[in-house]
Tab-separated table of C-alpha atoms and ligand atoms in Angstrom:
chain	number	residue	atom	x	y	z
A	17	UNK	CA	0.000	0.000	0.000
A	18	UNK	CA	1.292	3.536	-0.393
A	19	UNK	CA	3.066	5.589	2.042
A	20	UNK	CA	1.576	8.826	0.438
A	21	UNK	CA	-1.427	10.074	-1.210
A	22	UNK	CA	-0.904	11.553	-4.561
A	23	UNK	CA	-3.775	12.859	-6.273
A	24	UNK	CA	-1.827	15.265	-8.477
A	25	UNK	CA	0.722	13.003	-9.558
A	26	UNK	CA	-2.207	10.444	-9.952
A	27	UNK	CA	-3.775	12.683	-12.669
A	28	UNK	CA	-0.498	12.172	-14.856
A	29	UNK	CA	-1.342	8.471	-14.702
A	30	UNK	CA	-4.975	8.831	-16.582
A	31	UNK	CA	-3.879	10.111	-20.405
A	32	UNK	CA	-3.510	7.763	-23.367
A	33	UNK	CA	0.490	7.676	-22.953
A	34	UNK	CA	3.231	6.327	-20.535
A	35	UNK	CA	3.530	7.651	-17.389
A	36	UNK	CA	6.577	7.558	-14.992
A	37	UNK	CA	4.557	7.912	-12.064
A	38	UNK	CA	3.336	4.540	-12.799
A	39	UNK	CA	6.836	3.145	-13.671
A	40	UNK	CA	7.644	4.818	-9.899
A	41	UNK	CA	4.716	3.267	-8.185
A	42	UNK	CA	5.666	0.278	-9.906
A	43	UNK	CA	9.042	-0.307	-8.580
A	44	UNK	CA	7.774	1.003	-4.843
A	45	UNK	CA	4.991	-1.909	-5.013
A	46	UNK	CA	8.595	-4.505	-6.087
A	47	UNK	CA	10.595	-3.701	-3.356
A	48	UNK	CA	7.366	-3.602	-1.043
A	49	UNK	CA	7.147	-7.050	-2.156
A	50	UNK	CA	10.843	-7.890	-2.755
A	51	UNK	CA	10.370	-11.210	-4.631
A	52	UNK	CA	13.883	-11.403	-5.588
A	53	UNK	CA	14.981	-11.677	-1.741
A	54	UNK	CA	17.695	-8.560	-2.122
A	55	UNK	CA	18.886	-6.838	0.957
A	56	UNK	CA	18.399	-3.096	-0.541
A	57	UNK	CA	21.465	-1.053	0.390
A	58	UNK	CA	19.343	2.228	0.492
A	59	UNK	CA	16.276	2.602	2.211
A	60	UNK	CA	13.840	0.209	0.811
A	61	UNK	CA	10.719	3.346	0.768
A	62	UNK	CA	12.695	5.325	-1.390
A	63	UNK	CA	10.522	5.135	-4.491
A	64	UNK	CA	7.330	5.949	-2.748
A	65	UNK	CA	9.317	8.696	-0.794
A	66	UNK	CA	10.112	9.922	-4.378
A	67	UNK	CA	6.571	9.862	-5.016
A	68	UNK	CA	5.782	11.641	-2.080
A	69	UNK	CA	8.192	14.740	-2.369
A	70	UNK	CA	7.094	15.108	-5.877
A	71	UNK	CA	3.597	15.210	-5.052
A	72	UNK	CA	4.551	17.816	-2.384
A	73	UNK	CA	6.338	19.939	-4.875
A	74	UNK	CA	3.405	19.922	-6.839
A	75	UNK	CA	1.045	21.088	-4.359
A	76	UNK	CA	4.001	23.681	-3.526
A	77	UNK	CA	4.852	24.583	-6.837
A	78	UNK	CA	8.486	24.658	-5.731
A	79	UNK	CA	11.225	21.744	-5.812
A	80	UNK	CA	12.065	20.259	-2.823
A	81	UNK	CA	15.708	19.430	-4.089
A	82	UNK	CA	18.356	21.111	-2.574
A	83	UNK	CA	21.495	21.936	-4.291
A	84	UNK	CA	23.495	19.366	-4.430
A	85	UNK	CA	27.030	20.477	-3.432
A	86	UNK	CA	30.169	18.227	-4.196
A	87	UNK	CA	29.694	14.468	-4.155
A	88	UNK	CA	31.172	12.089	-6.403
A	89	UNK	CA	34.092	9.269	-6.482
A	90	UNK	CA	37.565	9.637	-5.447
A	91	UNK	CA	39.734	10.905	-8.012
A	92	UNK	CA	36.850	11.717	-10.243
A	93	UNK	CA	35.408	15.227	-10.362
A	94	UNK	CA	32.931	14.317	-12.752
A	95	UNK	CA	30.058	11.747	-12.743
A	96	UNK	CA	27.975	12.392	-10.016
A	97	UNK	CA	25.177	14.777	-9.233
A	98	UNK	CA	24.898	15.239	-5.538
A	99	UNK	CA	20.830	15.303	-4.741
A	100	UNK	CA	19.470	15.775	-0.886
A	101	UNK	CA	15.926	16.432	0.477
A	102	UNK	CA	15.124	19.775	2.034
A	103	UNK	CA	12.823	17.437	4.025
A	104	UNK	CA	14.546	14.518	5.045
A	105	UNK	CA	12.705	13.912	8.185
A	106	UNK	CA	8.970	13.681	6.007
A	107	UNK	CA	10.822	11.542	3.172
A	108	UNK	CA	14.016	9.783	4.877
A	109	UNK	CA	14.089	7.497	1.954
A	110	UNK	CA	15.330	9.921	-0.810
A	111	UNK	CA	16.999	12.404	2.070
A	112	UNK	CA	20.114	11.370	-0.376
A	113	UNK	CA	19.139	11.121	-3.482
A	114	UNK	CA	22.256	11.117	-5.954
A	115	UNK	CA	21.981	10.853	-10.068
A	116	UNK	CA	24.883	8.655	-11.176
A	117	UNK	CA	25.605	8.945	-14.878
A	118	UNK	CA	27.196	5.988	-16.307
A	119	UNK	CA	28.912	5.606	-19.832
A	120	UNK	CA	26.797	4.212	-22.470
A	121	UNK	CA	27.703	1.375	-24.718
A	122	UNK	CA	29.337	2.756	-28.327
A	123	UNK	CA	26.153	3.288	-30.507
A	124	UNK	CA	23.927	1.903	-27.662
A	125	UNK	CA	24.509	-1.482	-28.372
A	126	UNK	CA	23.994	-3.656	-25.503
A	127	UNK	CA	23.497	-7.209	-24.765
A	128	UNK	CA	20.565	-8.362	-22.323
A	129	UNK	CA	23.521	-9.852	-20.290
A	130	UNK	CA	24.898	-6.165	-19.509
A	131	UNK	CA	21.275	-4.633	-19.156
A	132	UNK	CA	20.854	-7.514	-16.287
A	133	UNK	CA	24.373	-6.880	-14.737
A	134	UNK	CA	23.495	-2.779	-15.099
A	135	UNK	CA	20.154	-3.310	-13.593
A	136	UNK	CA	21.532	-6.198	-10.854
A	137	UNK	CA	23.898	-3.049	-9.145
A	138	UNK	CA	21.226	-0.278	-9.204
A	139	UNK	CA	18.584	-2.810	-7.671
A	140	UNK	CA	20.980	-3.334	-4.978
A	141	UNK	CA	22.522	0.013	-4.410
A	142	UNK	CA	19.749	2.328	-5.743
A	143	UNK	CA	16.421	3.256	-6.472
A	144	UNK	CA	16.040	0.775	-9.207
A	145	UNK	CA	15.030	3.912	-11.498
A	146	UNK	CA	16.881	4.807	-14.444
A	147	UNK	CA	16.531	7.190	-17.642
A	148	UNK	CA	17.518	5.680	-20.591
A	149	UNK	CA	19.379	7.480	-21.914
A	150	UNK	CA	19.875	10.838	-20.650
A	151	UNK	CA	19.843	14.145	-23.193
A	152	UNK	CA	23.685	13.614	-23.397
A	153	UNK	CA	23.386	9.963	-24.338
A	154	UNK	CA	24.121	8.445	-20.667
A	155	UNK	CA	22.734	5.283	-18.766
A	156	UNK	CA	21.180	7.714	-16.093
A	157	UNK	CA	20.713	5.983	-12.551
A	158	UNK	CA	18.328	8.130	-10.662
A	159	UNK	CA	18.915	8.017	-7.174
A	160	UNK	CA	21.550	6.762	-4.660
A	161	UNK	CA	23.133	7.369	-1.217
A	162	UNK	CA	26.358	8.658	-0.632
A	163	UNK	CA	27.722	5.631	0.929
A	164	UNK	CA	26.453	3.621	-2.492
A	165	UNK	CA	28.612	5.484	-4.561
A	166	UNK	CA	32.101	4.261	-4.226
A	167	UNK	CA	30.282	0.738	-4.259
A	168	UNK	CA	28.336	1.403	-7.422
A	169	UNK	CA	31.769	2.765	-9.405
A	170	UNK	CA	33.875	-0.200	-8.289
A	171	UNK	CA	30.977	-2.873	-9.616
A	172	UNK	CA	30.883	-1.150	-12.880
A	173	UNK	CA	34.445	-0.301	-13.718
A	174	UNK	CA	36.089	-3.746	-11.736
A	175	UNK	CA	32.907	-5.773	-12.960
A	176	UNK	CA	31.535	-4.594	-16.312
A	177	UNK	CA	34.394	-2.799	-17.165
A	178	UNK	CA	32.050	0.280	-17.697
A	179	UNK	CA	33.553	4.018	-16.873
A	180	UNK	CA	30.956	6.787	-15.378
A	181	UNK	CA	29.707	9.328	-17.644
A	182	UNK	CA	30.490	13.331	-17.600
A	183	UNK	CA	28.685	15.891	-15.575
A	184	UNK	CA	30.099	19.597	-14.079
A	185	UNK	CA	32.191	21.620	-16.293
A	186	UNK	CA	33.902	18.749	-18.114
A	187	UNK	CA	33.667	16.919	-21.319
A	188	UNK	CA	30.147	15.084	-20.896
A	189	UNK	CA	30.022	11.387	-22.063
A	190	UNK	CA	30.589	11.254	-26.059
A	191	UNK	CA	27.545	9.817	-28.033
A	192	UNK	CA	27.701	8.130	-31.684
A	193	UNK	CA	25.292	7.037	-33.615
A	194	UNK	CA	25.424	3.248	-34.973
A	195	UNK	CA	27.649	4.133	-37.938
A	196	UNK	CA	29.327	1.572	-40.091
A	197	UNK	CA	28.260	-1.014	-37.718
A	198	UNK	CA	25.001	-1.058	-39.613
A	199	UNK	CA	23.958	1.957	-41.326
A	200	UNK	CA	24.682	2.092	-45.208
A	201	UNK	CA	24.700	5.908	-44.938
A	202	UNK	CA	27.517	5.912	-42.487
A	203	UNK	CA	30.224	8.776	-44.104
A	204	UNK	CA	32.962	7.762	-41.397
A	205	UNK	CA	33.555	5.490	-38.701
A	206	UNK	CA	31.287	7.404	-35.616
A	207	UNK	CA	32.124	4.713	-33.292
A	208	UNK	CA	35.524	4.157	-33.592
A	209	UNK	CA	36.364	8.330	-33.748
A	210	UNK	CA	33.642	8.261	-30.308
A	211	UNK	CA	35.972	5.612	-28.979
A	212	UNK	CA	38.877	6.968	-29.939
A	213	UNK	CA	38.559	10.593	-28.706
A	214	UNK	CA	36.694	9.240	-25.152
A	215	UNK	CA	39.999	7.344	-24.563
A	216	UNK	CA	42.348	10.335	-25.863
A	217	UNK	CA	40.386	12.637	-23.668
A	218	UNK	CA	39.579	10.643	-20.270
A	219	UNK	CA	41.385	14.006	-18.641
A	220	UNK	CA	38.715	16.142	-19.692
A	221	UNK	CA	36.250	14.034	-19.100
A	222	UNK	CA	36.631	13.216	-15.190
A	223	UNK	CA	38.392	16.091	-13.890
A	224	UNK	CA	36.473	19.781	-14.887
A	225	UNK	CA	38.576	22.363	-15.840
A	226	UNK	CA	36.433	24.098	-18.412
A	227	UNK	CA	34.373	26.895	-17.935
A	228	UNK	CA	31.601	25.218	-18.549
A	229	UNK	CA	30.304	21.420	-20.205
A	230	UNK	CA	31.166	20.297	-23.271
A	231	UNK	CA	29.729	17.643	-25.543
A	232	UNK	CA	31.140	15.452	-28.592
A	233	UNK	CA	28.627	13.905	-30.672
A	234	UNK	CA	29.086	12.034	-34.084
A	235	UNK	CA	26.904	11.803	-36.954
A	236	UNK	CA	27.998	9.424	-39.163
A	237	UNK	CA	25.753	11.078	-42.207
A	238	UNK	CA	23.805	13.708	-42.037
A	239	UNK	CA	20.726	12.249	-41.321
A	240	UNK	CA	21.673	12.937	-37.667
A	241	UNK	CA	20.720	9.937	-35.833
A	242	UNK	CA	22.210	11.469	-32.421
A	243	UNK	CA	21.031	15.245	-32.851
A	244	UNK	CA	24.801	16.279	-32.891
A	245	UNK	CA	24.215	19.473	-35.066
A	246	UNK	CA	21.240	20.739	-32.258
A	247	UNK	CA	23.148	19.037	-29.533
A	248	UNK	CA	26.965	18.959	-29.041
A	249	UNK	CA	29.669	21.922	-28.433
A	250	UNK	CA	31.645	20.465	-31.525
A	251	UNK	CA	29.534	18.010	-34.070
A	252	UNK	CA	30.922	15.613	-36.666
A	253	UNK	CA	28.677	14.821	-39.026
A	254	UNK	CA	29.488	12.536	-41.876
A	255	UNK	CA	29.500	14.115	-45.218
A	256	UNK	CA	31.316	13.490	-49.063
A	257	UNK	CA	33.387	15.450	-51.074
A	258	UNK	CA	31.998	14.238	-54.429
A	259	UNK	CA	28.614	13.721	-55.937
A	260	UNK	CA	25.727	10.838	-55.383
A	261	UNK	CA	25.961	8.098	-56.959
A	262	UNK	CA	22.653	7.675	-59.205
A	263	UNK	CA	21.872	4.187	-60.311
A	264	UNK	CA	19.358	5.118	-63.102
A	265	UNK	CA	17.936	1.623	-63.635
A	266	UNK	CA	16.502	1.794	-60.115
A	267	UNK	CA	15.231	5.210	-60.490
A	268	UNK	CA	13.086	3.815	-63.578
A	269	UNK	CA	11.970	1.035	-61.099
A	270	UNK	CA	10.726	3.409	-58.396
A	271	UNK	CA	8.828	5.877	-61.114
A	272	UNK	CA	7.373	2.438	-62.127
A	273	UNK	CA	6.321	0.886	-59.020
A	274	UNK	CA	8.349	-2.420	-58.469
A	275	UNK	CA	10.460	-0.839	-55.604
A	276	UNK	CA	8.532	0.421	-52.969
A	277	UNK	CA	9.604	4.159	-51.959
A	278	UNK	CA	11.409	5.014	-48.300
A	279	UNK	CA	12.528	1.541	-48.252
A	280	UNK	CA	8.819	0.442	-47.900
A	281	UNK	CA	8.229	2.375	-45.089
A	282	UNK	CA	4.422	2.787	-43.857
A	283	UNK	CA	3.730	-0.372	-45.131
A	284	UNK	CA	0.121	-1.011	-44.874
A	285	UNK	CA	-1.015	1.962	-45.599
A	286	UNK	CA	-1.953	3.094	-49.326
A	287	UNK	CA	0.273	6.586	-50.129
A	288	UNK	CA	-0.564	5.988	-53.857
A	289	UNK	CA	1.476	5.943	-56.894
A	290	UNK	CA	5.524	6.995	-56.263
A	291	UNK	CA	5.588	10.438	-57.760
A	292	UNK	CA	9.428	10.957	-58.116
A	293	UNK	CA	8.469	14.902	-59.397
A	294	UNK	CA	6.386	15.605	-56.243
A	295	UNK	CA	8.231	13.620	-53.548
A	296	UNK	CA	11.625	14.022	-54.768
A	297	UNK	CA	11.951	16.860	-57.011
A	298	UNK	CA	9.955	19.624	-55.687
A	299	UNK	CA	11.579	18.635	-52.048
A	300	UNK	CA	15.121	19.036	-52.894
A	301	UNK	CA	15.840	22.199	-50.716
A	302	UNK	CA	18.276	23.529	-52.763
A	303	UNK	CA	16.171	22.832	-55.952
A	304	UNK	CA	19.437	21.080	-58.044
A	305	UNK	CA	17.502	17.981	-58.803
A	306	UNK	CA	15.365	17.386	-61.853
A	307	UNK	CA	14.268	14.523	-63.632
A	308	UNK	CA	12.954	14.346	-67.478
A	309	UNK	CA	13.096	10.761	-67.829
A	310	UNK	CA	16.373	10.160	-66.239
A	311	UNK	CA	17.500	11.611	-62.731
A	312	UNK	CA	20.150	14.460	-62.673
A	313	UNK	CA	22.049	15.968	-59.561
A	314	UNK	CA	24.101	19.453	-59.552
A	315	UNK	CA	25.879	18.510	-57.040
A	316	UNK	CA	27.594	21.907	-56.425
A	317	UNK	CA	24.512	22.937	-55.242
A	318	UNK	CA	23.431	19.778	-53.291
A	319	UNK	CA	23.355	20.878	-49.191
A	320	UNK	CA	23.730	17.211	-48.221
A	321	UNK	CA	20.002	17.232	-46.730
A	322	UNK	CA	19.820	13.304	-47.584
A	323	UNK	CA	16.294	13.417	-48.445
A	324	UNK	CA	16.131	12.089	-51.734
A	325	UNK	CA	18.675	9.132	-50.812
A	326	UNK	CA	16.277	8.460	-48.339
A	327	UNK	CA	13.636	8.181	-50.588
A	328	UNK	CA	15.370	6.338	-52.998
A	329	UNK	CA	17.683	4.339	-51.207
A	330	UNK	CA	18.483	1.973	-53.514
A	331	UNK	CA	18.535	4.064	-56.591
A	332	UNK	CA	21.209	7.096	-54.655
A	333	UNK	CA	23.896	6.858	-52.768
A	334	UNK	CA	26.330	8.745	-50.408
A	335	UNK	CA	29.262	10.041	-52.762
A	336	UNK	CA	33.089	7.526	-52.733
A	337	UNK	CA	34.984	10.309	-51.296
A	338	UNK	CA	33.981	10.682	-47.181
A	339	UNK	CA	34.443	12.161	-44.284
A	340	UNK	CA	33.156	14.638	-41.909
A	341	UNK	CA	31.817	18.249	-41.197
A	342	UNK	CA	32.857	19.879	-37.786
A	343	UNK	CA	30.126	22.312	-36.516
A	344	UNK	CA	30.759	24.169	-33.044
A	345	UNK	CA	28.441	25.707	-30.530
A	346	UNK	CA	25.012	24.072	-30.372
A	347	UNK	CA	23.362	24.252	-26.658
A	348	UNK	CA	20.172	24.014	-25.056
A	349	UNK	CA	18.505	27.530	-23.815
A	350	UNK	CA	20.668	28.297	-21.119
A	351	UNK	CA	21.450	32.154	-20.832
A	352	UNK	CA	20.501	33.227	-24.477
A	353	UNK	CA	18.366	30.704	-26.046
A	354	UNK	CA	18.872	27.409	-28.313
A	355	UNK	CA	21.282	27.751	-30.932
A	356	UNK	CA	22.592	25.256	-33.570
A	357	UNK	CA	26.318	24.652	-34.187
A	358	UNK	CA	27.714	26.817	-36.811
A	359	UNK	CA	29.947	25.347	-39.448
A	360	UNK	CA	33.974	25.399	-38.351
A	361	UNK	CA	35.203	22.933	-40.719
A	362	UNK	CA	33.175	22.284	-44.336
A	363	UNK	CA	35.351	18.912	-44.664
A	364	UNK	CA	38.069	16.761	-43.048
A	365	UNK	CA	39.076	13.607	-43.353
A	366	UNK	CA	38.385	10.761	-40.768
A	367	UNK	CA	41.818	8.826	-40.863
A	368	UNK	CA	42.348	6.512	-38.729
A	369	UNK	CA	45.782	5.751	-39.825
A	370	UNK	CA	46.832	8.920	-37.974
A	371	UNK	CA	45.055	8.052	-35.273
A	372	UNK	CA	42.518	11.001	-35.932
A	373	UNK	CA	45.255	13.403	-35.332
A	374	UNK	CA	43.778	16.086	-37.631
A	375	UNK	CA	40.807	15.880	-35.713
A	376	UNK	CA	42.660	16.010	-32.649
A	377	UNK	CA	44.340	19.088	-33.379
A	378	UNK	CA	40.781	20.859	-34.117
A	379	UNK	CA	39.333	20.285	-30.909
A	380	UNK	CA	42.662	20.931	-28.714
A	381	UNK	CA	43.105	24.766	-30.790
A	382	UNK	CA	38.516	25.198	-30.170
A	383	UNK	CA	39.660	24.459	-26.372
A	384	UNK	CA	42.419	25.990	-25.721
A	385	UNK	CA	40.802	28.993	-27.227
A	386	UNK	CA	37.419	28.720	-24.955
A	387	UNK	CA	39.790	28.202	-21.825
A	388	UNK	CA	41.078	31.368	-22.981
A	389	UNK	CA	38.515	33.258	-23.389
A	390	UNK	CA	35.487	32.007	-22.164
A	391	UNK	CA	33.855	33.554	-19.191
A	392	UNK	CA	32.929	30.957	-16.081
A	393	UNK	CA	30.165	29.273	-16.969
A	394	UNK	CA	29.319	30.659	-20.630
A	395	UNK	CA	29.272	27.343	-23.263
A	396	UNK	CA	31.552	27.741	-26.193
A	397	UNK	CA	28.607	28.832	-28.694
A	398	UNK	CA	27.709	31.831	-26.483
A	399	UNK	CA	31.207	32.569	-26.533
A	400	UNK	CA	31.464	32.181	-30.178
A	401	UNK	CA	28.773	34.639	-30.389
A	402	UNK	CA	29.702	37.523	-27.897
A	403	UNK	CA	33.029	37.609	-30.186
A	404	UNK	CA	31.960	36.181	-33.308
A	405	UNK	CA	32.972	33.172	-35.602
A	406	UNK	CA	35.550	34.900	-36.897
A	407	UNK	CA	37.764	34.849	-33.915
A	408	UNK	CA	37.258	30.939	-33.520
A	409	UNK	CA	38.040	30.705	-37.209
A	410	UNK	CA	41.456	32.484	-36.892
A	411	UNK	CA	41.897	30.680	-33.313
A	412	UNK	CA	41.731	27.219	-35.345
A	413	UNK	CA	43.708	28.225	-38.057
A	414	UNK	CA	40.885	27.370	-40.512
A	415	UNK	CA	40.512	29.389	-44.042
A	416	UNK	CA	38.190	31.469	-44.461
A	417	UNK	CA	35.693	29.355	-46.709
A	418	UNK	CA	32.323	30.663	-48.290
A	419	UNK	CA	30.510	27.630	-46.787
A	420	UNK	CA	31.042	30.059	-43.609
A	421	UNK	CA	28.865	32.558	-44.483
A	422	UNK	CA	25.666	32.452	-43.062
A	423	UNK	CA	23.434	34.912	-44.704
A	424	UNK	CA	25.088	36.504	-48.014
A	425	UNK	CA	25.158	40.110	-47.599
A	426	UNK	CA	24.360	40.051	-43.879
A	427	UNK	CA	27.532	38.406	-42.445
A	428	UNK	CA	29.125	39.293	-39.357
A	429	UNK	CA	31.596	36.742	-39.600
A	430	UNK	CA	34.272	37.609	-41.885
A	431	UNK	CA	36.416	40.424	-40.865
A	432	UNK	CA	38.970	41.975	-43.656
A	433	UNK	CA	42.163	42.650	-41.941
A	434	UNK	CA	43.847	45.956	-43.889
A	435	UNK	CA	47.067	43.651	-44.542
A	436	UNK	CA	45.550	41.058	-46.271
A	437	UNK	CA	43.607	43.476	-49.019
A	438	UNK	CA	46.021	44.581	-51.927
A	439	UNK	CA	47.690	47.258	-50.583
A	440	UNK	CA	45.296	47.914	-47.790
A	441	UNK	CA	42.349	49.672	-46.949
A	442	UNK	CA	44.427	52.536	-45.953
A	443	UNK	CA	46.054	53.336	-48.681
A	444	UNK	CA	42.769	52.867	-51.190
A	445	UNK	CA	41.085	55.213	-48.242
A	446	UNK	CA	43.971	57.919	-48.630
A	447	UNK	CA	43.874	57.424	-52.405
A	448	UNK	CA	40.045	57.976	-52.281
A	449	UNK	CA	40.752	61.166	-50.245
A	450	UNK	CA	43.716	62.694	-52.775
A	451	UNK	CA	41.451	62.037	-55.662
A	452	UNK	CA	38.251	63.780	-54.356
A	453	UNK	CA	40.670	66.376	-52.387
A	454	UNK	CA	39.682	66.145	-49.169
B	673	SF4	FE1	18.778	17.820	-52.910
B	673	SF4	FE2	19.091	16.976	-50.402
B	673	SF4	FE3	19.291	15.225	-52.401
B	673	SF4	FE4	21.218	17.062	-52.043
B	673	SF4	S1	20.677	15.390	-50.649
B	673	SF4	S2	20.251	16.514	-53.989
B	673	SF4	S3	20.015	18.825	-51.316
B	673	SF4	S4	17.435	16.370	-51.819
């Protein structure tokens, strides 16, 4: 039976979709019961304590979470998000109630064996609650004492050989998509670059010396499986240097109907005859495909969208020569609103045979600029803003492309220096002046 009534949260329960109060009262009714025989490590009401505080901070309309000060593991100063009670004596079982992010498997791939072994620890040692996966990409493990946490990081680094995630101003846990390990769009190898730069970068990762977070996320095309353009300080998203590959012969079979369109998507539901003008065609954003019988692509022109591949997956193709687009500063409203990342680097290669050294090289000149100049707390888009692209540009060493320009005519990125014009704007000003005698 529950400890507390909760006729707000109950409301939450009655819509057509999910709920996580239920998933709560759910796992407060299993320990209640405690089938599996466990000897809980935290205090065994802690779900339906959960339940209770929220319910009281609904009736209050104000949290009852305290701040959560410095907890965490020793030798780590990342990975841990200290959470306590301002009513611990009401609700004693969430009076600690830490969020333990934990490193996610490369591409989410996991086995049921380490879901068990994942889930075996936090049943123990915590709430039994998780978030899967957190907006960074993170196993989240809601709720833990302080005691539990030493315990918790031996298990999974000893045990599953599994590191905790970022949190506080460090790097925050990288996130790839699948990639190559099973998408036929895949530009680059996400996972193995993910890997790579988590194990090149473990510094920044545990021990926050930034001014504020920073996130890595890799697109392997730019279909964006993991949101890196909207969601990561620096974004690699797969792209190609060339032009897609048309295989005409399959075009003719989608405008004739014997291969069904967005890889037979919506099945089972009657979208009518392909129409390759209306659905391909008049779609393409940048308007460089047409199609008179066979199927032509300026590719000059082509932004990389990936909507017609999608469509016609098995009549267009991602170009031969690949590799990636850096973008820097996308963030989530925090002082001045969402912004996407802006373009840093129109292509590099992904080379593993360097050990991603090029790559490297980017992000150590984008940080050692932000530890430079960034104020405490400010991400490295707001940054980016207050003194504009141009400086991160020079920072990085990168040329000055046109694929840098974000509105023709309206740019405030690119910033003539007198020395590198002809002559210099001086001397065309003075020669201006002696001509018109002034
Ligand atoms: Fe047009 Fe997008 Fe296809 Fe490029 S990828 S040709 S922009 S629809």
């Amino acid at each position: 039976m529950a400890k507390h009534k909760t006729p707000l949260l109950d409301q939450l329960e009655s819509g057509p979709w999910p709920s996580f109060v239920s998933d709560i009262k759910q796992e407060a009714e299993a320990r209640a019961k405690n089938e599996k025989g466990l000897d809980y490590q935290i205090p065994v009401d802690c779900p339906d304590d959960l339940l209770g505080v929220l319910e009281m901070s609904y009736t209050d309309g104000e949290t009852h979470w305290k701040h959560g000060g410095i907890v965490g593991v020793f030798g780590y100063g990342g990975g841990v998000i200290g959470r306590y009670c301002d009513q611990p004596e009401m609700f004693p079982g969430v009076a600690h109630f830490h969020t333990v992010r934990v490193a996610q498997p490369n591409g989410k791939w996991y086995s049921t064996k380490l879901l068990r072994d994942l889930m075996d620890i936090w049943d123990l040692r915590g709430s039994g609650l998780t978030n899967m996966h957190g907006a960074t990409g993170d196993i989240v493990f809601l709720g833990t004492t302080t005691p539990q946490l030493e315990e918790i990081f031996f298990e999974l680094t000893h045990n599953l050989d599994i590191d905790l995630g970022g949190s506080g101003s460090n790097l925050r846990t990288p996130a790839s998509c699948m990639g190559m390990s099973r998408c036929e769009y895949a530009c680059y190898d996400s996972q193995e670059l993910c890997y790579n730069l988590t194990m090149e970068f473990q510094d920044e990762l545990h021990r926050p010396a930034f001014p504020y977070k920073f996130k890595f996320k890799f697109d392997a095309c730019p279909n964006g499986c993991v949101a890196a353009i909207a969601r990561s300080d620096l974004s690699f998203i797969g792209t190609w240097k060339d032009g897609i590959r048309i295989n005409q012969e399959a075009v003719a079979a989608y405008v004739g109907g014997e291969i069904a369109p967005n890889a037979g998507a919506h099945a089972g539901r009657d979208w009518g005859a392909f129409d390759i003008q209306k659905e391909v065609v008049d779609l393409c954003p940048s308007g460089c495909i047409s199609y008179d019988g066979k199927l032509t692509i300026d590719n000059k022109e082509c932004v990389r969208c990936m909507h017609c591949i999608n469509t016609m997956p098995r009549a267009l193709k991602i170009g031969e020569e690949t590799g990636c687009s850096i973008l820097c500063g996308a963030k989530a409203p925090i002082l001045d609103g969402p912004q996407m990342g802006s373009l840093l680097i129109p292509f590099i290669e992904v080379n593993k045979d360097d050990d991603f050294q090029d790559i490297k090289d980017v992000v150590e000149n984008v940080w050692d600029w932000w530890m430079e100049e960034g104020k405490n707390r400010e991400r490295i888009g707001e940054t980016m803003k207050r003194l504009g692209l141009a400086a991160l540009i020079n920072a990085v060493g990168v040329d000055v492309d046109a694929r840098h320009v974000q509105e023709p005519r309206h740019n405030p990125y690119i910033f003539w220096k007198a020395e590198d014009v002809d002559g210099g704007w001086e001397r065309d000003i003075n020669d201006f002046r002696k001509r018109h005698q002034r």
